[in-house]
Coordinates of C-alpha atoms in Angstrom, one line a residue:
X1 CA 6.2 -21.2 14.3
X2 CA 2.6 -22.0 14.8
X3 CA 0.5 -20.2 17.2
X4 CA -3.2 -19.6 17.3
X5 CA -4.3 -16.3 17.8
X6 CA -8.1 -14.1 17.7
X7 CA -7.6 -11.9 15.1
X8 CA -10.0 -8.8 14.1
X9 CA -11.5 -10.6 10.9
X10 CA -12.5 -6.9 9.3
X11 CA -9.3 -5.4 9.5
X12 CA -7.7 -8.4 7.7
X13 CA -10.1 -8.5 5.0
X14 CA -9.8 -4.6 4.5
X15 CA -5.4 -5.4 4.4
X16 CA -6.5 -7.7 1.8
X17 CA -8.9 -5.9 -0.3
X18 CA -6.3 -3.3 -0.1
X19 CA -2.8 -5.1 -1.3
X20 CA -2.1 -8.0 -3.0
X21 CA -2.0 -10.0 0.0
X22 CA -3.9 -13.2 -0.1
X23 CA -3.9 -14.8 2.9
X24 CA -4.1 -14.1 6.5
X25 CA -0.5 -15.2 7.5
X26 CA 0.8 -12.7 5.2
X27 CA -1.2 -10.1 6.8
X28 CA 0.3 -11.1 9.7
X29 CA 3.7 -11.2 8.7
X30 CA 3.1 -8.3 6.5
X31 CA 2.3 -6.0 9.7
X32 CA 4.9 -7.2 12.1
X33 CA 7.6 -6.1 9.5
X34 CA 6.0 -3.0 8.8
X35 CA 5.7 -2.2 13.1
X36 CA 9.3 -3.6 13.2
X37 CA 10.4 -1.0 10.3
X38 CA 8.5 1.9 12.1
X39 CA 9.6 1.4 15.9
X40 CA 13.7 1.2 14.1
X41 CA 12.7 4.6 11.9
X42 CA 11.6 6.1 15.2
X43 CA 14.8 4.8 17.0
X44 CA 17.0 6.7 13.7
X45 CA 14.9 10.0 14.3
X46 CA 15.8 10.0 18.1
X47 CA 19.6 9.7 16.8
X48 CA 19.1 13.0 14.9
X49 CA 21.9 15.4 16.3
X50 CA 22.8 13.1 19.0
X51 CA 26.0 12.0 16.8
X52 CA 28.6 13.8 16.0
X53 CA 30.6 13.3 12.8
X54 CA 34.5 14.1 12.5
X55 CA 34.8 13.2 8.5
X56 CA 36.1 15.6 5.8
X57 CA 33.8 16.3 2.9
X58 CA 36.2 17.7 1.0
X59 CA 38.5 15.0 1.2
X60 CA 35.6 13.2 0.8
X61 CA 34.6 14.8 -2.8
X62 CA 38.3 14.5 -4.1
X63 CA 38.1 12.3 -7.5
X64 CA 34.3 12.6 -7.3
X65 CA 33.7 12.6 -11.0
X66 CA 30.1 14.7 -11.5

């Protein structure tokens, strides 16, 4: 999808002096997958005790070759 956008020229060309990222669209790319993958970790840690699991670990380690 093409869209023009105003982006903050120093930050880019600190992202790229940084990685191996050559162009801006990768930047781009780059940093909505990275926001993506932190608001989904964030989502996980609000999970934390919140379910409740009924399996048997013992059951679970029968066979379990170590």
């Amino acid at each position: 999808m093409r869209t023009n956008i105003e982006l903050n020229q120093e930050l880019i060309e600190e992202i790229m002096k940084l990685t191996a990222i050559s162009t801006k669209k990768e930047v781009v790319n780059k940093a909505l997958e990275e926001y993506l993958r932190k608001l989904k970790l964030a989502e996980l840690a609000d999970l934390a005790g919140k379910i409740e699991w009924e399996g048997d670990l013992d059951e679970m380690r029968t066979g379990r070759i170590r």
